[in-house]
mmCIF file of C-alpha atoms and ligand atoms in Angstrom:
data_model
loop_
_atom_site.group_PDB
_atom_site.id
_atom_site.type_symbol
_atom_site.label_atom_id
_atom_site.label_comp_id
_atom_site.label_asym_id
_atom_site.label_seq_id
_atom_site.Cartn_x
_atom_site.Cartn_y
_atom_site.Cartn_z
ATOM 1 C CA MET A 23 0.000 0.000 0.000
ATOM 2 C CA ASN A 24 2.437 2.653 -1.095
ATOM 3 C CA THR A 25 0.953 4.312 -4.143
ATOM 4 C CA ALA A 26 -1.062 7.518 -4.159
ATOM 5 C CA GLU A 27 -4.048 5.576 -5.508
ATOM 6 C CA SER A 28 -4.087 3.013 -2.689
ATOM 7 C CA TYR A 29 -3.615 5.803 -0.149
ATOM 8 C CA GLU A 30 -6.676 7.572 -1.482
ATOM 9 C CA GLY A 31 -8.667 4.355 -1.419
ATOM 10 C CA SER A 32 -7.875 3.962 2.296
ATOM 11 C CA ILE A 33 -9.271 7.367 3.255
ATOM 12 C CA LEU A 34 -12.893 7.497 4.397
ATOM 13 C CA ARG A 35 -13.062 11.276 4.807
ATOM 14 C CA GLU A 36 -10.911 14.328 5.301
ATOM 15 C CA LEU A 37 -11.396 15.932 8.713
ATOM 16 C CA PHE A 38 -9.141 18.990 8.531
ATOM 17 C CA GLY A 39 -7.534 20.265 5.359
ATOM 18 C CA ALA A 40 -4.025 21.677 5.074
ATOM 19 C CA ASP A 41 -5.313 25.267 5.181
ATOM 20 C CA GLU A 42 -7.359 24.658 8.319
ATOM 21 C CA ILE A 43 -4.356 23.012 9.997
ATOM 22 C CA ALA A 44 -2.143 25.962 9.011
ATOM 23 C CA ARG A 45 -4.633 28.421 10.527
ATOM 24 C CA ALA A 46 -4.778 26.421 13.754
ATOM 25 C CA ILE A 47 -0.984 26.446 13.960
ATOM 26 C CA GLU A 48 -0.992 30.224 13.431
ATOM 27 C CA ARG A 49 -3.413 30.571 16.367
ATOM 28 C CA LEU A 50 -1.160 28.392 18.544
ATOM 29 C CA ALA A 51 1.869 30.434 17.483
ATOM 30 C CA GLY A 52 0.074 33.651 18.394
ATOM 31 C CA ALA A 53 -0.703 32.411 21.892
ATOM 32 C CA ILE A 54 2.878 31.214 22.405
ATOM 33 C CA VAL A 55 4.306 34.531 21.172
ATOM 34 C CA ARG A 56 2.155 36.430 23.668
ATOM 35 C CA ASP A 57 3.447 34.255 26.530
ATOM 36 C CA TYR A 58 7.162 34.217 25.638
ATOM 37 C CA ARG A 59 7.750 37.785 24.434
ATOM 38 C CA ASN A 60 11.490 38.592 24.619
ATOM 39 C CA GLN A 61 12.255 35.295 26.338
ATOM 40 C CA PRO A 62 14.267 32.342 25.019
ATOM 41 C CA LEU A 63 12.106 29.346 24.132
ATOM 42 C CA THR A 64 12.830 25.683 23.455
ATOM 43 C CA LEU A 65 10.314 23.644 21.473
ATOM 44 C CA VAL A 66 10.550 19.928 22.217
ATOM 45 C CA GLY A 67 8.844 17.970 19.450
ATOM 46 C CA VAL A 68 7.640 14.456 20.210
ATOM 47 C CA LEU A 69 8.571 12.082 17.401
ATOM 48 C CA LYS A 70 7.474 10.701 15.287
ATOM 49 C CA GLY A 71 4.009 12.217 15.093
ATOM 50 C CA ALA A 72 5.000 15.826 15.835
ATOM 51 C CA LEU A 73 7.630 16.108 13.114
ATOM 52 C CA TYR A 74 5.497 18.398 10.953
ATOM 53 C CA VAL A 75 3.712 20.400 13.631
ATOM 54 C CA THR A 76 6.965 21.223 15.426
ATOM 55 C CA ALA A 77 8.598 22.550 12.262
ATOM 56 C CA ASP A 78 5.513 24.463 11.119
ATOM 57 C CA LEU A 79 4.880 25.884 14.596
ATOM 58 C CA ALA A 80 8.485 27.103 14.887
ATOM 59 C CA ARG A 81 8.204 28.917 11.566
ATOM 60 C CA ALA A 82 4.800 30.350 12.443
ATOM 61 C CA ILE A 83 6.232 31.733 15.691
ATOM 62 C CA SER A 84 9.200 33.237 13.816
ATOM 63 C CA ALA A 85 6.835 34.937 11.361
ATOM 64 C CA LEU A 86 5.214 36.939 14.166
ATOM 65 C CA ALA A 87 6.693 40.109 15.612
ATOM 66 C CA ASP A 88 7.641 40.570 19.281
ATOM 67 C CA GLY A 89 7.993 36.877 19.981
ATOM 68 C CA PRO A 90 10.635 34.862 21.827
ATOM 69 C CA SER A 91 14.141 36.302 21.853
ATOM 70 C CA GLU A 92 15.461 33.008 20.461
ATOM 71 C CA ILE A 93 13.982 29.633 19.577
ATOM 72 C CA ALA A 94 15.722 26.293 20.006
ATOM 73 C CA ILE A 95 14.214 23.094 18.600
ATOM 74 C CA ASP A 96 14.872 19.663 20.034
ATOM 75 C CA TYR A 97 13.199 16.327 19.539
ATOM 76 C CA LEU A 98 12.651 13.230 21.596
ATOM 77 C CA CYS A 99 11.004 10.012 20.535
ATOM 78 C CA VAL A 100 8.448 8.027 22.503
ATOM 79 C CA SER A 101 6.062 5.297 21.546
ATOM 80 C CA SER A 102 2.963 3.887 23.149
ATOM 81 C CA TYR A 103 1.029 2.675 20.144
ATOM 82 C CA GLY A 104 3.698 0.599 18.376
ATOM 83 C CA ASN A 105 2.103 -0.586 15.162
ATOM 84 C CA ALA A 106 -1.354 -0.949 16.669
ATOM 85 C CA SER A 107 -4.345 1.354 16.402
ATOM 86 C CA ARG A 108 -4.848 1.303 20.196
ATOM 87 C CA SER A 109 -2.429 2.542 22.821
ATOM 88 C CA SER A 110 -0.536 -0.101 24.756
ATOM 89 C CA GLY A 111 -0.850 2.171 27.807
ATOM 90 C CA GLU A 112 2.894 1.929 28.359
ATOM 91 C CA VAL A 113 5.031 4.855 27.216
ATOM 92 C CA ARG A 114 8.594 4.078 26.166
ATOM 93 C CA LEU A 115 11.335 6.672 25.678
ATOM 94 C CA LEU A 116 13.094 5.642 22.474
ATOM 95 C CA LYS A 117 15.324 8.729 22.157
ATOM 96 C CA ASP A 118 15.933 11.548 24.629
ATOM 97 C CA ILE A 119 16.519 15.212 23.756
ATOM 98 C CA GLY A 120 20.107 16.261 23.153
ATOM 99 C CA GLU A 121 20.227 19.446 25.219
ATOM 100 C CA THR A 122 19.835 20.220 28.899
ATOM 101 C CA VAL A 123 16.483 21.450 30.178
ATOM 102 C CA ALA A 124 17.552 23.193 33.402
ATOM 103 C CA GLY A 125 16.709 26.880 33.342
ATOM 104 C CA SER A 126 14.996 26.770 29.928
ATOM 105 C CA ASN A 127 11.452 27.660 28.915
ATOM 106 C CA ILE A 128 10.180 24.392 27.467
ATOM 107 C CA VAL A 129 7.098 23.871 25.318
ATOM 108 C CA ILE A 130 6.412 20.227 24.540
ATOM 109 C CA VAL A 131 4.904 19.964 21.044
ATOM 110 C CA GLU A 132 2.589 17.039 20.361
ATOM 111 C CA ASP A 133 0.566 16.128 17.304
ATOM 112 C CA ILE A 134 -2.267 14.564 19.300
ATOM 113 C CA ILE A 135 -3.424 13.835 22.834
ATOM 114 C CA ASP A 136 -5.754 10.887 23.391
ATOM 115 C CA ASN A 137 -5.589 9.057 26.724
ATOM 116 C CA GLY A 138 -2.987 11.604 27.914
ATOM 117 C CA LEU A 139 -0.436 9.086 29.163
ATOM 118 C CA THR A 140 2.285 10.180 26.734
ATOM 119 C CA LEU A 141 2.079 13.819 27.752
ATOM 120 C CA GLN A 142 1.817 12.935 31.438
ATOM 121 C CA TYR A 143 4.991 10.869 31.105
ATOM 122 C CA LEU A 144 6.819 13.663 29.265
ATOM 123 C CA ARG A 145 5.761 16.406 31.685
ATOM 124 C CA ALA A 146 7.097 14.306 34.557
ATOM 125 C CA LEU A 147 10.300 13.420 32.685
ATOM 126 C CA LEU A 148 11.162 16.999 31.711
ATOM 127 C CA GLY A 149 9.666 18.587 34.821
ATOM 128 C CA GLU A 150 12.130 16.858 37.136
ATOM 129 C CA ARG A 151 15.029 18.383 35.160
ATOM 130 C CA ASN A 152 14.294 21.862 36.582
ATOM 131 C CA PRO A 153 13.155 23.857 33.541
ATOM 132 C CA ALA A 154 12.403 27.573 34.075
ATOM 133 C CA SER A 155 8.916 26.812 32.757
ATOM 134 C CA LEU A 156 7.182 23.830 31.200
ATOM 135 C CA ARG A 157 4.074 23.940 29.009
ATOM 136 C CA ALA A 158 2.482 21.752 26.375
ATOM 137 C CA CYS A 159 1.124 22.506 22.909
ATOM 138 C CA VAL A 160 -1.069 19.909 21.198
ATOM 139 C CA LEU A 161 -2.418 20.319 17.683
ATOM 140 C CA PHE A 162 -5.163 17.678 17.745
ATOM 141 C CA ASP A 163 -7.234 16.980 20.864
ATOM 142 C CA LYS A 164 -9.174 13.743 21.328
ATOM 143 C CA PRO A 165 -10.718 14.305 24.773
ATOM 144 C CA TYR A 166 -12.997 11.247 24.881
ATOM 145 C CA HIS A 167 -10.796 8.617 26.553
ATOM 146 C CA ARG A 168 -8.493 10.519 28.922
ATOM 147 C CA THR A 169 -7.045 8.342 31.630
ATOM 148 C CA ALA A 170 -4.459 10.956 32.627
ATOM 149 C CA GLU A 171 -5.831 14.440 33.354
ATOM 150 C CA VAL A 172 -2.742 16.275 32.212
ATOM 151 C CA PRO A 173 -2.685 20.059 31.618
ATOM 152 C CA VAL A 174 -2.374 21.321 28.037
ATOM 153 C CA GLU A 175 -1.767 25.057 27.791
ATOM 154 C CA TYR A 176 -2.128 25.353 23.994
ATOM 155 C CA VAL A 177 -4.758 23.286 22.173
ATOM 156 C CA GLY A 178 -5.437 23.398 18.437
ATOM 157 C CA LEU A 179 -8.317 21.418 16.939
ATOM 158 C CA ARG A 180 -10.733 18.962 18.544
ATOM 159 C CA VAL A 181 -11.030 15.810 16.448
ATOM 160 C CA PRO A 182 -13.920 13.323 16.469
ATOM 161 C CA ASP A 183 -13.609 10.013 18.297
ATOM 162 C CA VAL A 184 -12.205 8.073 15.347
ATOM 163 C CA PHE A 185 -8.742 6.818 14.406
ATOM 164 C CA VAL A 186 -7.041 9.606 12.486
ATOM 165 C CA VAL A 187 -4.024 9.727 10.205
ATOM 166 C CA GLY A 188 -2.103 12.352 8.275
ATOM 167 C CA TYR A 189 -0.053 15.439 9.104
ATOM 168 C CA GLY A 190 2.380 13.262 11.067
ATOM 169 C CA LEU A 191 -0.060 10.667 12.415
ATOM 170 C CA ASP A 192 0.282 7.120 11.155
ATOM 171 C CA TYR A 193 -1.308 3.743 10.903
ATOM 172 C CA GLN A 194 1.442 1.107 10.781
ATOM 173 C CA GLU A 195 3.905 3.893 9.837
ATOM 174 C CA LEU A 196 1.900 4.879 6.742
ATOM 175 C CA PHE A 197 -0.090 8.052 6.013
ATOM 176 C CA ARG A 198 2.142 10.427 8.057
ATOM 177 C CA ASN A 199 2.959 12.319 4.859
ATOM 178 C CA LEU A 200 -0.638 13.279 4.045
ATOM 179 C CA PRO A 201 -0.926 17.098 4.299
ATOM 180 C CA TYR A 202 -4.412 16.802 5.830
ATOM 181 C CA LEU A 203 -5.984 14.904 8.754
ATOM 182 C CA ALA A 204 -8.205 12.014 7.712
ATOM 183 C CA GLN A 205 -10.274 9.107 8.951
ATOM 184 C CA LEU A 206 -9.361 5.696 7.552
ATOM 185 C CA ARG A 207 -11.868 3.235 6.152
ATOM 186 C CA PRO A 208 -12.631 0.535 8.770
ATOM 187 C CA GLU A 209 -11.585 -2.256 6.412
ATOM 188 C CA VAL A 210 -8.008 -0.909 6.381
ATOM 189 C CA PHE A 211 -7.417 -2.013 9.970
ATOM 190 C CA THR A 212 -5.786 -5.398 10.292
ATOM 191 C CA ASP A 213 -5.209 -5.379 14.078
ATOM 192 C CA GLY A 214 -8.831 -5.484 15.267
HETATM 193 C C1 PRP B 326 0.977 9.138 19.390
HETATM 194 C C2 PRP B 326 1.055 10.640 19.360
HETATM 195 C C3 PRP B 326 1.259 11.021 20.806
HETATM 196 C C4 PRP B 326 0.577 9.909 21.554
HETATM 197 C C5 PRP B 326 -0.700 10.427 22.142
HETATM 198 O O1 PRP B 326 2.271 8.615 19.390
HETATM 199 O O2 PRP B 326 2.087 11.081 18.540
HETATM 200 O O3 PRP B 326 2.638 11.058 21.138
HETATM 201 O O4 PRP B 326 0.314 8.856 20.617
HETATM 202 O O5 PRP B 326 -1.472 9.391 22.697
HETATM 203 P P1 PRP B 326 -1.919 9.305 24.233
HETATM 204 O O6 PRP B 326 -2.415 10.659 24.643
HETATM 205 O O7 PRP B 326 -3.033 8.276 24.178
HETATM 206 O O8 PRP B 326 -0.746 8.855 25.044
HETATM 207 P P2 PRP B 326 2.627 7.084 19.049
HETATM 208 O O9 PRP B 326 2.863 6.331 20.316
HETATM 209 O O10 PRP B 326 1.588 6.521 18.113
HETATM 210 O O11 PRP B 326 4.016 7.209 18.300
HETATM 211 P P3 PRP B 326 4.360 8.051 16.981
HETATM 212 O O12 PRP B 326 4.272 9.522 17.339
HETATM 213 O O13 PRP B 326 5.744 7.622 16.658
HETATM 214 O O14 PRP B 326 3.364 7.680 15.899
#
């Protein structure tokens, strides 16, 4: 399943187009700029899903006047879903960030929050490293099955209670490259 045609055949419906996603990221950037005016800021993107939102958010922040005095970008990699469509409930740190956190203003950047366990794990992990401040920015919010009530300071778009792919989100590592967010056809799922 790696041709454009088979990709299209797997999509049930588009939920948010590229333009709508870009506007949501601009709104998130505006809120972040207001909070970090003239302060240094480190964006910590959570791979793999947040690869696009982190890059686009950083550029959207840079495009606005009177924002952070400097922006650093780092990435870490965690996984809780593996290749399945449901979370295993266990978060694993596959790759840590490269820089120190102590004394920095950190914004964790996530593509999506669902049960909240990933963000809860990351807030605890980075929080105990003595950052100057620690906040979270999530592009897509699925609030229906939270098991961890974790704070999210910047929230983009609420998505329906369906499995979504695109704009960084995958099913079995496919579909991340779609520029829009989409719902897959039920028959695509092979893991129940
Ligand atoms: C996804 C997503 C978030 C997490 C959110 O990552 O990117 O990090 O799940 O889910 P939660 O709120 O239920 O914990 P995933 O584990 O699928 O890895 P990936 O980013 O590499 O696709």
